[in-house]
Coordinates of N, CA and C in Angstrom, one line a residue:
X278 N 167.2 -54.6 11.8 CA 168.5 -53.9 11.8 C 168.6 -53.0 10.7
X279 N 168.2 -53.4 9.5 CA 168.2 -52.5 8.3 C 167.3 -51.4 8.4
X280 N 166.2 -51.5 9.1 CA 165.3 -50.4 9.3 C 165.8 -49.3 10.1
X281 N 166.8 -49.5 11.0 CA 167.4 -48.5 11.8 C 168.5 -47.7 11.0
X282 N 169.0 -48.2 9.9 CA 170.0 -47.5 9.1 C 169.5 -46.2 8.6
X283 N 168.3 -46.0 8.0 CA 167.9 -44.7 7.5 C 167.7 -43.7 8.6
X284 N 167.3 -44.2 9.8 CA 167.1 -43.3 10.9 C 168.5 -42.7 11.4
X285 N 169.5 -43.6 11.4 CA 170.8 -43.2 11.8 C 171.4 -42.2 10.8
X286 N 171.2 -42.5 9.5 CA 171.8 -41.5 8.5 C 171.1 -40.2 8.6
X287 N 169.8 -40.2 8.9 CA 169.0 -38.9 9.0 C 169.5 -38.1 10.2
X288 N 169.8 -38.8 11.3 CA 170.3 -38.2 12.5 C 171.7 -37.6 12.3
X289 N 172.5 -38.3 11.6 CA 173.9 -37.8 11.4 C 173.8 -36.6 10.5
X290 N 172.9 -36.5 9.5 CA 172.9 -35.4 8.6 C 172.3 -34.2 9.3
X291 N 171.5 -34.4 10.3 CA 170.8 -33.3 11.0 C 171.7 -32.6 12.0
X292 N 172.8 -33.2 12.3 CA 173.8 -32.5 13.3 C 174.4 -31.3 12.6
X293 N 174.5 -30.2 13.3 CA 175.1 -29.0 12.7 C 176.6 -29.3 12.6
X294 N 177.2 -28.5 11.7 CA 178.6 -28.6 11.4 C 179.5 -28.3 12.6
X295 N 179.0 -27.4 13.5 CA 179.8 -27.0 14.6 C 179.9 -28.1 15.6
X296 N 178.8 -28.9 15.7 CA 178.9 -30.0 16.7 C 179.9 -31.1 16.2
X297 N 179.9 -31.3 14.9 CA 180.9 -32.3 14.3 C 182.3 -31.8 14.6
X298 N 182.5 -30.5 14.5 CA 183.8 -29.9 14.7 C 184.2 -30.1 16.2
X299 N 183.3 -29.8 17.1 CA 183.6 -30.0 18.5 C 183.9 -31.5 18.8
X300 N 183.2 -32.4 18.2 CA 183.4 -33.8 18.4 C 184.8 -34.2 17.9
X301 N 185.2 -33.6 16.8 CA 186.5 -33.9 16.2 C 187.6 -33.4 17.2
X302 N 187.4 -32.2 17.7 CA 188.3 -31.6 18.6 C 188.4 -32.3 19.9
X303 N 187.3 -32.9 20.4 CA 187.3 -33.6 21.6 C 187.9 -35.0 21.4
X304 N 187.9 -35.5 20.2 CA 188.5 -36.8 20.0 C 190.0 -36.7 20.0
X305 N 190.6 -35.5 19.8 CA 192.0 -35.3 19.8 C 192.5 -35.3 21.3
X306 N 193.6 -36.0 21.5 CA 194.1 -36.0 22.9 C 195.2 -35.0 23.1
X307 N 195.2 -34.3 24.1 CA 196.3 -33.4 24.4 C 196.0 -32.0 23.9
X308 N 197.0 -31.1 24.0 CA 196.9 -29.7 23.6 C 196.8 -29.6 22.1
X309 N 196.3 -28.5 21.6 CA 196.2 -28.3 20.2 C 197.6 -28.2 19.6
X310 N 197.6 -28.7 18.3 CA 198.9 -28.6 17.6 C 199.3 -27.2 17.3
X311 N 200.6 -26.9 17.3 CA 201.0 -25.5 17.0 C 200.9 -25.4 15.4
X312 N 200.8 -24.1 15.0 CA 200.7 -23.8 13.6 C 202.0 -24.2 12.9
X313 N 201.9 -24.7 11.7 CA 203.1 -25.1 11.0 C 203.8 -23.8 10.5
X314 N 205.1 -23.7 10.8 CA 205.8 -22.4 10.4 C 206.1 -22.5 8.9
X315 N 206.0 -21.3 8.2 CA 206.2 -21.3 6.8 C 207.7 -21.2 6.6
X316 N 208.2 -21.9 5.5 CA 209.6 -21.8 5.3 C 210.0 -20.5 4.7
X317 N 211.2 -20.1 5.0 CA 211.7 -18.8 4.6 C 212.0 -18.8 3.1
X318 N 211.6 -17.8 2.4 CA 211.8 -17.7 1.0 C 213.1 -17.0 0.7
X319 N 214.0 -17.7 0.0 CA 215.3 -17.2 -0.3 C 215.2 -16.6 -1.7
X320 N 215.7 -15.4 -1.9 CA 215.7 -14.8 -3.3 C 216.4 -15.7 -4.2
X321 N 216.0 -15.7 -5.5 CA 216.6 -16.6 -6.5 C 218.1 -16.2 -6.7
X322 N 218.4 -14.9 -6.7 CA 219.7 -14.5 -6.9 C 220.7 -15.0 -5.8
X323 N 220.3 -15.1 -4.6 CA 221.1 -15.5 -3.5 C 221.3 -17.0 -3.5
X324 N 220.3 -17.7 -4.0 CA 220.3 -19.2 -4.0 C 221.2 -19.7 -5.1
X325 N 221.6 -19.0 -6.1 CA 222.4 -19.5 -7.2 C 223.8 -19.8 -6.8
X326 N 224.5 -18.9 -6.3 CA 225.9 -19.2 -5.9 C 226.3 -18.4 -4.7
X327 N 226.3 -19.0 -3.5 CA 226.6 -18.3 -2.3 C 228.1 -17.8 -2.2
X328 N 229.0 -18.3 -3.1 CA 230.4 -18.0 -3.0 C 230.8 -16.8 -3.9
X329 N 229.8 -16.3 -4.6 CA 230.2 -15.2 -5.5 C 230.4 -13.9 -4.6
X330 N 231.2 -13.0 -5.0 CA 231.4 -11.8 -4.3 C 230.0 -11.0 -4.3
X331 N 229.7 -10.6 -3.1 CA 228.4 -9.9 -2.9 C 228.6 -8.4 -3.3
X332 N 227.7 -8.0 -4.2 CA 227.7 -6.5 -4.5 C 226.9 -5.8 -3.4
X333 N 227.6 -5.0 -2.6 CA 227.0 -4.3 -1.5 C 226.8 -2.9 -1.8
X334 N 225.7 -2.4 -1.3 CA 225.4 -1.0 -1.4 C 225.1 -0.5 0.0
X335 N 225.7 0.6 0.4 CA 225.5 1.1 1.7 C 225.9 0.1 2.8
X336 N 227.0 -0.5 2.7 CA 227.5 -1.5 3.7 C 228.3 -0.8 4.7
X337 N 228.1 -1.1 5.9 CA 228.9 -0.6 7.0 C 230.2 -1.4 7.1
X338 N 231.2 -0.8 7.7 CA 232.4 -1.5 7.9 C 232.4 -2.6 9.0
X339 N 231.4 -2.6 9.8 CA 231.4 -3.6 10.9 C 230.4 -4.7 10.7
X340 N 230.4 -5.3 9.5 CA 229.5 -6.4 9.2 C 229.9 -7.6 9.9
X341 N 229.0 -8.4 10.4 CA 229.3 -9.6 11.1 C 229.1 -10.9 10.3
X342 N 228.9 -10.7 9.0 CA 228.6 -11.9 8.1 C 230.0 -12.4 7.6
X343 N 230.2 -13.7 7.7 CA 231.4 -14.3 7.1 C 230.9 -15.4 6.2
X344 N 231.5 -15.4 5.0 CA 231.2 -16.4 4.0 C 232.4 -17.2 3.8
X345 N 232.2 -18.6 3.9 CA 233.3 -19.5 3.7 C 233.0 -20.4 2.5
X346 N 233.9 -20.4 1.5 CA 233.6 -21.1 0.3 C 234.7 -22.3 0.3
X347 N 234.2 -23.5 0.0 CA 235.1 -24.6 -0.1 C 234.5 -25.5 -1.2
X348 N 235.4 -26.3 -1.8 CA 234.9 -27.3 -2.8 C 234.1 -28.4 -2.2
X349 N 233.0 -28.8 -2.9 CA 232.2 -29.8 -2.4 C 232.9 -31.2 -2.5
X350 N 232.8 -31.9 -1.4 CA 233.4 -33.3 -1.4 C 232.5 -34.2 -2.2
X351 N 233.1 -34.9 -3.1 CA 232.3 -35.8 -4.0 C 232.4 -37.2 -3.4
X352 N 231.6 -37.5 -2.4 CA 231.4 -38.9 -1.9 C 232.6 -39.4 -1.2
X353 N 232.7 -40.8 -1.1 CA 233.7 -41.4 -0.4 C 234.9 -41.8 -1.4
X354 N 236.1 -41.8 -0.9 CA 237.2 -42.2 -1.7 C 237.4 -43.7 -1.6
X355 N 237.5 -44.3 -2.8 CA 237.8 -45.7 -2.8 C 239.3 -46.0 -3.0
X356 N 239.7 -46.9 -2.2 CA 241.2 -47.3 -2.2 C 241.6 -47.6 -3.7
X357 N 242.6 -46.9 -4.2 CA 243.1 -47.2 -5.6 C 243.5 -48.6 -5.8
X358 N 244.0 -49.3 -4.7 CA 244.4 -50.7 -4.9 C 243.2 -51.6 -5.1
X359 N 242.1 -51.2 -4.5 CA 240.9 -52.0 -4.7 C 240.4 -51.8 -6.1
X360 N 240.4 -50.6 -6.6 CA 240.0 -50.3 -8.0 C 240.9 -51.0 -9.0
X361 N 242.2 -51.0 -8.7 CA 243.1 -51.8 -9.6 C 242.8 -53.3 -9.6
X362 N 242.6 -53.8 -8.4 CA 242.2 -55.3 -8.4 C 241.0 -55.6 -9.1
X363 N 240.0 -54.7 -9.0 CA 238.7 -55.0 -9.7 C 238.9 -54.9 -11.2
X364 N 239.8 -53.9 -11.7 CA 240.1 -53.8 -13.1 C 240.8 -55.0 -13.6
X365 N 241.8 -55.5 -12.8 CA 242.5 -56.7 -13.2 C 241.6 -57.9 -13.3
X366 N 240.8 -58.1 -12.3 CA 239.8 -59.2 -12.3 C 238.9 -59.2 -13.5
X367 N 238.4 -58.0 -13.8 CA 237.5 -57.9 -14.9 C 238.2 -58.3 -16.2
X368 N 239.5 -57.9 -16.4 CA 240.3 -58.2 -17.6 C 240.7 -59.7 -17.6
X369 N 240.8 -60.4 -16.4 CA 241.2 -61.8 -16.4 C 240.1 -62.7 -16.8
X370 N 238.9 -62.3 -16.5 CA 237.7 -63.2 -16.8 C 237.5 -63.2 -18.3
X371 N 237.6 -64.4 -18.9 CA 237.4 -64.6 -20.3 C 236.1 -65.3 -20.4
X372 N 235.3 -64.8 -21.4 CA 234.0 -65.4 -21.6 C 234.3 -66.7 -22.4
X373 N 233.6 -67.8 -21.9 CA 233.8 -69.1 -22.5 C 232.4 -69.5 -23.2
X374 N 232.6 -70.2 -24.2 CA 231.4 -70.8 -24.8 C 230.8 -71.8 -23.9
X375 N 229.5 -72.0 -23.9 CA 229.0 -73.1 -23.1 C 229.5 -74.5 -23.5
X376 N 229.8 -75.3 -22.5 CA 230.3 -76.6 -22.8 C 229.2 -77.5 -23.3
X377 N 229.4 -78.2 -24.4 CA 228.4 -79.1 -24.9 C 228.9 -80.5 -24.4
X378 N 228.3 -81.0 -23.3 CA 228.7 -82.3 -22.8 C 227.8 -83.3 -23.4
X379 N 228.3 -83.8 -24.5 CA 227.5 -84.8 -25.2 C 228.2 -86.2 -25.0
X380 N 227.4 -87.2 -24.6 CA 228.0 -88.5 -24.3 C 228.1 -89.2 -25.7
X381 N 229.4 -89.5 -26.1 CA 229.7 -90.2 -27.3 C 230.2 -91.5 -27.0
X382 N 230.2 -92.0 -25.8 CA 230.8 -93.3 -25.4 C 230.0 -94.5 -25.9
X383 N 228.7 -94.3 -26.2 CA 227.9 -95.4 -26.6 C 227.2 -95.1 -27.9
X384 N 228.0 -95.1 -29.0 CA 227.5 -94.9 -30.3 C 227.4 -96.1 -31.2
X385 N 227.7 -97.2 -30.6 CA 227.7 -98.5 -31.3 C 226.2 -99.0 -31.5
X386 N 225.9 -99.4 -32.6 CA 224.6 -100.0 -32.9 C 224.7 -101.5 -33.2
X387 N 224.0 -102.3 -32.5 CA 224.1 -103.7 -32.7 C 223.9 -104.5 -31.5
X388 N 224.2 -105.8 -31.6 CA 223.9 -106.7 -30.4 C 224.9 -106.5 -29.3
X389 N 226.0 -105.9 -29.5 CA 227.0 -105.8 -28.4 C 226.6 -104.7 -27.4
X390 N 225.9 -103.7 -27.8 CA 225.5 -102.6 -26.9 C 226.7 -101.7 -26.5
X391 N 226.6 -101.1 -25.4 CA 227.7 -100.2 -24.9 C 228.7 -101.1 -24.1
X392 N 230.0 -100.8 -24.4 CA 231.0 -101.5 -23.7 C 231.7 -100.5 -22.8
X393 N 232.5 -100.9 -21.9 CA 233.3 -100.1 -21.0 C 232.5 -99.1 -20.3
X394 N 231.5 -99.5 -19.6 CA 230.6 -98.6 -18.9 C 231.4 -97.8 -17.8
X395 N 230.7 -96.8 -17.3 CA 231.3 -95.9 -16.3 C 231.7 -96.7 -15.1
X396 N 232.8 -96.4 -14.5 CA 233.4 -97.1 -13.3 C 234.2 -96.1 -12.5
X397 N 234.6 -96.5 -11.4 CA 235.4 -95.7 -10.5 C 236.8 -96.2 -10.5
X398 N 237.8 -95.3 -10.7 CA 239.2 -95.7 -10.7 C 239.6 -95.8 -9.2
X399 N 239.6 -97.0 -8.7 CA 239.9 -97.2 -7.3 C 241.3 -96.8 -6.9
X400 N 242.2 -97.0 -7.8 CA 243.6 -96.7 -7.5 C 243.8 -95.2 -7.3
X401 N 243.2 -94.4 -8.2 CA 243.3 -93.0 -8.1 C 242.6 -92.5 -6.9
X402 N 241.5 -93.1 -6.5 CA 240.7 -92.7 -5.3 C 241.6 -92.9 -4.1
X403 N 242.3 -94.1 -4.0 CA 243.1 -94.4 -2.9 C 244.3 -93.4 -2.8
X404 N 244.9 -93.1 -3.9 CA 246.0 -92.1 -3.9 C 245.6 -90.8 -3.4
X405 N 244.4 -90.3 -3.9 CA 243.8 -89.0 -3.5 C 243.5 -89.0 -2.0
X406 N 243.0 -90.1 -1.5 CA 242.6 -90.2 0.0 C 243.9 -90.2 0.8
X407 N 245.0 -90.9 0.4 CA 246.2 -90.9 1.1 C 246.9 -89.5 1.1
X408 N 246.8 -88.8 0.0 CA 247.3 -87.4 -0.1 C 246.6 -86.5 0.8
X409 N 245.2 -86.6 0.8 CA 244.4 -85.8 1.7 C 244.8 -86.0 3.2
X410 N 245.0 -87.2 3.6 CA 245.3 -87.5 5.0 C 246.7 -86.9 5.3
X411 N 247.6 -87.1 4.4 CA 249.0 -86.6 4.6 C 249.0 -85.0 4.7
X412 N 248.2 -84.3 3.9 CA 248.1 -82.9 4.0 C 247.4 -82.4 5.3
X413 N 246.4 -83.2 5.7 CA 245.7 -82.8 6.9 C 246.5 -83.0 8.1
X414 N 247.4 -84.0 8.1 CA 248.3 -84.3 9.3 C 249.3 -83.1 9.3
X415 N 249.8 -82.7 8.2 CA 250.8 -81.6 8.2 C 250.2 -80.2 8.4
X416 N 248.8 -80.1 8.4 CA 248.2 -78.9 8.6 C 248.0 -78.0 7.4
X417 N 248.2 -78.6 6.2 CA 248.1 -77.9 5.0 C 246.6 -77.8 4.5
X418 N 246.4 -77.0 3.5 CA 245.1 -76.8 2.9 C 244.7 -78.0 2.0
X419 N 243.7 -78.8 2.4 CA 243.3 -79.9 1.6 C 242.4 -79.5 0.5
X420 N 241.7 -78.4 0.6 CA 240.8 -77.9 -0.4 C 241.5 -77.5 -1.7
X421 N 242.7 -77.1 -1.6 CA 243.5 -76.7 -2.8 C 243.6 -77.9 -3.8
X422 N 243.5 -79.1 -3.3 CA 243.7 -80.3 -4.2 C 242.6 -80.4 -5.2
X423 N 241.4 -79.8 -4.9 CA 240.3 -80.0 -5.7 C 240.0 -78.8 -6.6
X424 N 240.9 -77.8 -6.7 CA 240.7 -76.7 -7.6 C 241.3 -77.1 -8.9
X425 N 240.5 -77.2 -9.9 CA 241.0 -77.6 -11.2 C 241.4 -76.5 -12.1
X426 N 240.8 -75.3 -11.9 CA 241.2 -74.1 -12.7 C 241.5 -73.0 -11.7
X427 N 242.7 -72.9 -11.2 CA 243.0 -71.9 -10.2 C 243.0 -70.5 -10.8
X428 N 242.1 -69.6 -10.2 CA 242.0 -68.2 -10.5 C 242.3 -67.4 -9.3
X429 N 243.0 -66.3 -9.4 CA 243.2 -65.5 -8.1 C 241.9 -64.8 -7.8
X430 N 241.7 -64.8 -6.5 CA 240.5 -64.1 -6.0 C 240.8 -62.6 -5.9
X431 N 239.7 -61.8 -5.6 CA 239.9 -60.4 -5.5 C 240.8 -59.9 -4.5
X432 N 240.9 -60.6 -3.3 CA 241.8 -60.2 -2.3 C 243.3 -60.4 -2.7
X433 N 243.5 -61.5 -3.4 CA 244.9 -61.8 -3.9 C 245.3 -60.7 -4.9
X434 N 244.3 -60.4 -5.8 CA 244.6 -59.3 -6.7 C 244.9 -58.0 -6.1
X435 N 244.1 -57.7 -5.0 CA 244.3 -56.5 -4.2 C 245.7 -56.4 -3.6
X436 N 246.1 -57.6 -3.0 CA 247.5 -57.6 -2.4 C 248.6 -57.4 -3.5
X437 N 248.4 -58.0 -4.7 CA 249.3 -57.8 -5.7 C 249.4 -56.3 -6.2
X438 N 248.2 -55.7 -6.4 CA 248.1 -54.3 -6.8 C 248.8 -53.4 -5.8
X439 N 248.5 -53.7 -4.5 CA 249.1 -52.9 -3.4 C 250.6 -53.0 -3.4
X440 N 251.1 -54.3 -3.5 CA 252.6 -54.5 -3.6 C 253.2 -53.8 -4.8
X441 N 252.5 -53.8 -5.9 CA 253.1 -53.1 -7.1 C 253.1 -51.6 -6.9
X442 N 252.0 -51.1 -6.3 CA 252.0 -49.6 -6.1 C 253.1 -49.2 -5.1
X443 N 253.2 -50.0 -4.0 CA 254.2 -49.6 -3.0 C 255.6 -49.7 -3.6
X444 N 255.9 -50.7 -4.5 CA 257.2 -50.9 -5.1 C 257.5 -49.7 -6.0
X445 N 256.4 -49.2 -6.7 CA 256.6 -48.1 -7.6 C 256.9 -46.8 -6.9
X446 N 256.1 -46.6 -5.7 CA 256.4 -45.4 -4.9 C 257.8 -45.5 -4.3
X447 N 258.2 -46.7 -3.8 CA 259.6 -46.8 -3.3 C 260.6 -46.5 -4.3
X448 N 260.4 -46.9 -5.5 CA 261.3 -46.7 -6.6 C 261.4 -45.2 -6.9
X449 N 260.2 -44.5 -7.0 CA 260.2 -43.1 -7.2 C 260.9 -42.3 -6.1
X450 N 260.6 -42.7 -4.9 CA 261.3 -42.1 -3.7 C 262.8 -42.2 -3.8
X451 N 263.2 -43.4 -4.1 CA 264.7 -43.7 -4.2 C 265.3 -42.8 -5.3
X452 N 264.6 -42.7 -6.5 CA 265.1 -41.8 -7.5 C 265.2 -40.4 -7.1
X453 N 264.1 -39.9 -6.4 CA 264.2 -38.5 -5.9 C 265.3 -38.3 -4.9
X454 N 265.5 -39.3 -4.1 CA 266.5 -39.2 -3.1 C 267.9 -39.2 -3.7
X455 N 268.1 -40.0 -4.7 CA 269.4 -40.0 -5.5 C 269.6 -38.7 -6.2
X456 N 268.6 -38.2 -6.8 CA 268.7 -36.9 -7.5 C 269.0 -35.8 -6.5
X457 N 268.3 -35.8 -5.4 CA 268.6 -34.7 -4.4 C 270.1 -34.9 -3.8
X458 N 270.5 -36.1 -3.6 CA 271.9 -36.3 -3.2 C 272.9 -35.8 -4.2
X459 N 272.6 -36.1 -5.5 CA 273.5 -35.6 -6.6 C 273.5 -34.1 -6.6
X460 N 272.4 -33.5 -6.5 CA 272.4 -32.0 -6.5 C 273.1 -31.4 -5.3
X461 N 272.9 -32.1 -4.1 CA 273.6 -31.6 -2.9 C 275.1 -31.8 -3.1
X462 N 275.6 -32.9 -3.7 CA 277.0 -33.1 -3.9 C 277.6 -32.1 -4.9
X463 N 276.8 -31.8 -5.9 CA 277.3 -30.8 -6.9 C 277.4 -29.4 -6.4
X464 N 276.5 -29.0 -5.5 CA 276.5 -27.7 -4.9 C 277.6 -27.6 -3.8
X465 N 277.8 -28.7 -3.1 CA 278.7 -28.7 -1.9 C 280.2 -28.7 -2.4
X466 N 280.5 -29.5 -3.4 CA 281.9 -29.6 -3.8 C 282.1 -28.9 -5.2
X467 N 282.6 -27.7 -5.2 CA 282.8 -27.0 -6.5 C 284.0 -27.7 -7.1
X468 N 284.1 -27.6 -8.4 CA 285.2 -28.2 -9.1 C 286.5 -27.6 -8.7
X469 N 287.5 -28.5 -8.4 CA 288.8 -28.0 -8.0 C 289.4 -27.1 -9.1
X470 N 290.0 -26.0 -8.7 CA 290.5 -25.0 -9.7 C 292.0 -25.4 -10.1
X471 N 292.3 -25.2 -11.3 CA 293.7 -25.5 -11.7 C 294.7 -24.4 -11.3
X472 N 295.8 -24.8 -10.8 CA 296.8 -23.8 -10.3 C 297.8 -23.5 -11.3

């Protein structure tokens, strides 16, 4: 099998380049690919700012070119209430030092060993279970019982920020309305003249 390898390589090298090109063309299926169009070259002066007034020389009055200039939109608009809620949440989070949970309950040395070992407070467990059942029967949230450090979540902060913004806008609208009513009353009723 290895003896046939040099013969194969010699035969491949002996083929003319035109035959290799015709084999490559025959291997392609379908019609020939169209030529790739060259991109249009835009002059550097025109690419700088399309909204600048164009200096025209020998321009006819019947030009069909219309240039529309508008400010570029900068991405999506984020709801200001969401931004306010995120800012409040960031300010509420206080960095805490890591808790050092060191067991100091058994520091006695001697023959007595550790006293008062860990145990379950059965009375507290029974009261908690009764409270859970009572809340479940009433249809209340049982999970709230186990929150030891209640922190408002981002949605609650969003609702608070939205309510505060709406209250501020309503207050401003009421102030503008009162000011407009005062101006209308002042212009409608001139001061009574003394006789």
